[in-house]
Amino acid sequence: MIRSLLLSSFLMTSVTFFGQNLKPVAYQDGAQKLNGLVTSNAGKKLPGVLILPAWKGIDDEAKTAAAELEKQDYVAFIADIYGEGNIPTNMDTAAKNSGYYKKNYEAYQKRISLALEQLKKNGAIPEKIAVIGYCFGGTGALESARGNLPVVGVVSIHGSIGKDQARKNGPISTKILVENPADDRGVSPEDYNNLVKEMNDGNADWQIITYAHSKHTFTDPKSPDYNEVMAKRAWNHTLMFLKELLK
């Protein structure tokens, strides 16, 4: 119990400190203002990582990931998918807003593309960019691959992996890592099998790692689903994947 409290206190302090090192970046999608965050090494010519946050928008998990990626000499940019005035304040709104972009995937891909442009403007080497995403953002990571956006790899972390089966499978040039919690009730065996088929149909370079005894938000220290051991493994797998592609 004491260890858990100390860990929580450390994480909260770390997030506050890391958040202070992130710089706000305002950008536009037409008339819609978007508010992203970039790491303090912006402007340096370095490999870049776009972070797509979970369904409530930019959160502490995304900020912590950005700070950790900066330590690894990546420029990291956290995307704002919803835009100013549209950030969910509760679970119902989050479900509604994220559901819109899952259904209207081309609008989601556009918002991701706009964020990628901001990442490049802040120093990321265009040929060395990857996308990672959590939950709803994990869906976005897969949409980046499906849309063949100009990135070399994507990591979907406990993302919603299902796709409307009315959409045809197409070629996928982006390398894919899916970090899948074994006990995620939001991922059906049908979704899993369809994703494998989609990636094989697209002749993709793909890998799925499944984490035992892990529920949906197993990587988030603030979630009751948090699994410290598996979360650390997942992050190490993410870093290994990024190093292979970007370094």
Coordinates of N, CA and C in Angstrom, one line a residue, residues 3 5 12 16 26 32 35 46 50 60 74 78 81 83 111 125 134 144 156 181 188 199 228 235 242:
R3 N 4.0 1.5 -0.9 CA 4.7 1.5 -2.2 C 3.8 2.1 -3.3
L5 N 1.2 4.2 -2.9 CA 1.0 5.6 -2.6 C 2.3 6.4 -3.1
M12 N 2.5 11.7 -10.1 CA 1.9 13.0 -10.2 C 2.9 14.1 -10.2
T16 N 3.6 16.8 -13.5 CA 3.6 18.2 -13.3 C 4.9 18.8 -13.9
A26 N -0.5 26.2 -31.2 CA -1.9 26.5 -31.8 C -1.8 26.3 -33.3
Q32 N -11.5 25.8 -37.2 CA -11.4 25.1 -35.9 C -10.0 25.3 -35.4
N35 N -5.1 22.8 -30.3 CA -4.1 23.2 -29.4 C -3.3 21.9 -29.0
L46 N 15.6 16.1 -35.3 CA 15.6 14.8 -34.7 C 14.5 13.9 -35.2
L50 N 4.7 11.3 -33.1 CA 3.4 12.0 -32.9 C 2.6 11.1 -31.9
D60 N -2.5 13.2 -18.9 CA -1.2 13.0 -18.2 C -0.4 11.9 -18.8
Y74 N 13.9 12.1 -29.1 CA 12.9 12.3 -30.1 C 12.2 13.7 -29.9
I78 N 2.1 16.2 -29.2 CA 0.8 15.6 -28.8 C -0.3 16.3 -29.6
I81 N -7.1 16.3 -31.3 CA -8.0 15.8 -32.3 C -9.3 16.6 -32.3
G83 N -10.2 19.7 -30.9 CA -10.2 21.1 -31.1 C -10.8 21.9 -29.9
R111 N -7.1 15.2 -39.3 CA -6.6 15.8 -38.0 C -5.2 15.2 -37.7
I125 N 12.5 15.1 -38.4 CA 13.0 14.7 -39.7 C 11.9 14.0 -40.5
Y134 N -2.9 6.0 -27.6 CA -3.5 5.3 -26.5 C -5.0 5.2 -26.7
S144 N -3.7 5.9 -39.2 CA -2.5 6.4 -39.9 C -1.9 5.4 -40.9
S156 N -0.2 1.0 -31.7 CA -1.5 1.1 -31.1 C -1.5 0.5 -29.7
P181 N -4.1 -5.6 -24.6 CA -4.3 -6.3 -23.3 C -5.2 -7.5 -23.4
S188 N -13.0 -7.9 -29.4 CA -13.6 -9.2 -29.6 C -12.7 -10.1 -30.4
M199 N -4.1 -6.8 -42.0 CA -2.7 -6.5 -42.1 C -2.0 -7.5 -43.1
E228 N 1.4 -2.5 -13.5 CA 2.7 -1.9 -13.5 C 3.7 -2.7 -14.3
W235 N 5.9 -0.3 -22.6 CA 6.7 0.9 -22.9 C 8.1 0.5 -23.5
L242 N 10.5 1.9 -31.8 CA 10.8 3.2 -32.3 C 12.3 3.3 -32.7

